[in-house]
JSON list of C-alpha atoms in Angstrom, two decimals:
[
{"chain": "A", "resi": 1, "resn": "MET", "atom": "CA", "xyz": [-30.17, -1.91, 9.46]},
{"chain": "A", "resi": 2, "resn": "GLY", "atom": "CA", "xyz": [-31.76, 0.89, 8.16]},
{"chain": "A", "resi": 3, "resn": "GLN", "atom": "CA", "xyz": [-32.71, 1.49, 4.34]},
{"chain": "A", "resi": 4, "resn": "PHE", "atom": "CA", "xyz": [-31.41, 4.77, 2.67]},
{"chain": "A", "resi": 5, "resn": "THR", "atom": "CA", "xyz": [-31.76, 6.33, -0.75]},
{"chain": "A", "resi": 6, "resn": "ILE", "atom": "CA", "xyz": [-30.20, 7.87, -1.90]},
{"chain": "A", "resi": 7, "resn": "ASN", "atom": "CA", "xyz": [-29.01, 10.02, -5.82]},
{"chain": "A", "resi": 8, "resn": "GLY", "atom": "CA", "xyz": [-25.75, 9.69, -7.31]},
{"chain": "A", "resi": 9, "resn": "HIS", "atom": "CA", "xyz": [-23.48, 8.89, -10.63]},
{"chain": "A", "resi": 10, "resn": "GLU", "atom": "CA", "xyz": [-21.38, 5.69, -8.76]},
{"chain": "A", "resi": 11, "resn": "VAL", "atom": "CA", "xyz": [-20.42, 3.58, -6.06]},
{"chain": "A", "resi": 12, "resn": "VAL", "atom": "CA", "xyz": [-16.88, 2.68, -4.68]},
{"chain": "A", "resi": 13, "resn": "ASP", "atom": "CA", "xyz": [-16.81, -0.64, -2.54]},
{"chain": "A", "resi": 14, "resn": "GLY", "atom": "CA", "xyz": [-14.04, -0.37, 0.14]},
{"chain": "A", "resi": 15, "resn": "ASP", "atom": "CA", "xyz": [-12.67, -1.20, 3.62]},
{"chain": "A", "resi": 16, "resn": "VAL", "atom": "CA", "xyz": [-11.88, 1.47, 5.74]},
{"chain": "A", "resi": 17, "resn": "LYS", "atom": "CA", "xyz": [-8.83, 1.43, 7.03]},
{"chain": "A", "resi": 18, "resn": "ALA", "atom": "CA", "xyz": [-6.29, 2.86, 9.77]},
{"chain": "A", "resi": 19, "resn": "THR", "atom": "CA", "xyz": [-4.66, 5.97, 9.49]},
{"chain": "A", "resi": 20, "resn": "GLY", "atom": "CA", "xyz": [-3.53, 8.27, 13.08]},
{"chain": "A", "resi": 21, "resn": "ASN", "atom": "CA", "xyz": [-6.90, 8.49, 15.99]},
{"chain": "A", "resi": 22, "resn": "GLY", "atom": "CA", "xyz": [-9.45, 8.02, 12.31]},
{"chain": "A", "resi": 23, "resn": "ALA", "atom": "CA", "xyz": [-9.70, 5.99, 9.78]},
{"chain": "A", "resi": 24, "resn": "HIS", "atom": "CA", "xyz": [-9.54, 6.61, 5.43]},
{"chain": "A", "resi": 25, "resn": "VAL", "atom": "CA", "xyz": [-11.82, 5.55, 2.49]},
{"chain": "A", "resi": 26, "resn": "TYR", "atom": "CA", "xyz": [-10.22, 6.05, -0.61]},
{"chain": "A", "resi": 27, "resn": "VAL", "atom": "CA", "xyz": [-12.10, 6.92, -3.62]},
{"chain": "A", "resi": 28, "resn": "PRO", "atom": "CA", "xyz": [-11.03, 8.58, -7.40]},
{"chain": "A", "resi": 29, "resn": "LYS", "atom": "CA", "xyz": [-9.17, 11.28, -7.25]},
{"chain": "A", "resi": 30, "resn": "ARG", "atom": "CA", "xyz": [-11.33, 12.36, -9.91]},
{"chain": "A", "resi": 31, "resn": "TRP", "atom": "CA", "xyz": [-14.22, 13.21, -7.16]},
{"chain": "A", "resi": 32, "resn": "ARG", "atom": "CA", "xyz": [-11.81, 15.45, -5.59]},
{"chain": "A", "resi": 33, "resn": "GLY", "atom": "CA", "xyz": [-13.63, 18.85, -5.36]},
{"chain": "A", "resi": 34, "resn": "ALA", "atom": "CA", "xyz": [-16.86, 16.43, -5.41]},
{"chain": "A", "resi": 35, "resn": "ASP", "atom": "CA", "xyz": [-20.32, 16.29, -2.53]},
{"chain": "A", "resi": 36, "resn": "VAL", "atom": "CA", "xyz": [-20.36, 12.31, -1.13]},
{"chain": "A", "resi": 37, "resn": "LYS", "atom": "CA", "xyz": [-22.28, 10.23, 1.55]},
{"chain": "A", "resi": 38, "resn": "VAL", "atom": "CA", "xyz": [-20.36, 7.09, 3.27]},
{"chain": "A", "resi": 39, "resn": "VAL", "atom": "CA", "xyz": [-22.82, 4.61, 4.57]},
{"chain": "A", "resi": 40, "resn": "ARG", "atom": "CA", "xyz": [-21.33, 2.33, 7.05]},
{"chain": "A", "resi": 41, "resn": "THR", "atom": "CA", "xyz": [-23.59, -1.42, 5.70]},
{"chain": "A", "resi": 42, "resn": "SER", "atom": "CA", "xyz": [-21.98, -3.89, 8.44]},
{"chain": "A", "resi": 43, "resn": "ASP", "atom": "CA", "xyz": [-20.68, -4.20, 12.45]},
{"chain": "A", "resi": 44, "resn": "PRO", "atom": "CA", "xyz": [-16.58, -3.11, 12.33]},
{"chain": "A", "resi": 45, "resn": "ASP", "atom": "CA", "xyz": [-14.14, -5.97, 13.38]},
{"chain": "A", "resi": 46, "resn": "ASP", "atom": "CA", "xyz": [-13.18, -4.88, 16.92]},
{"chain": "A", "resi": 47, "resn": "GLU", "atom": "CA", "xyz": [-8.72, -5.74, 16.13]}
]
């Protein structure tokens, strides 16, 4: 696993949900228009 250093304001811990041909993670609506980073911290479950 790699180690990353990111300067930021808030962290959201969530689950990735399937949608269409991809997936999404919900973040607070107040983050709309902000620059965000997504870091995968575990291997995906094979379902």
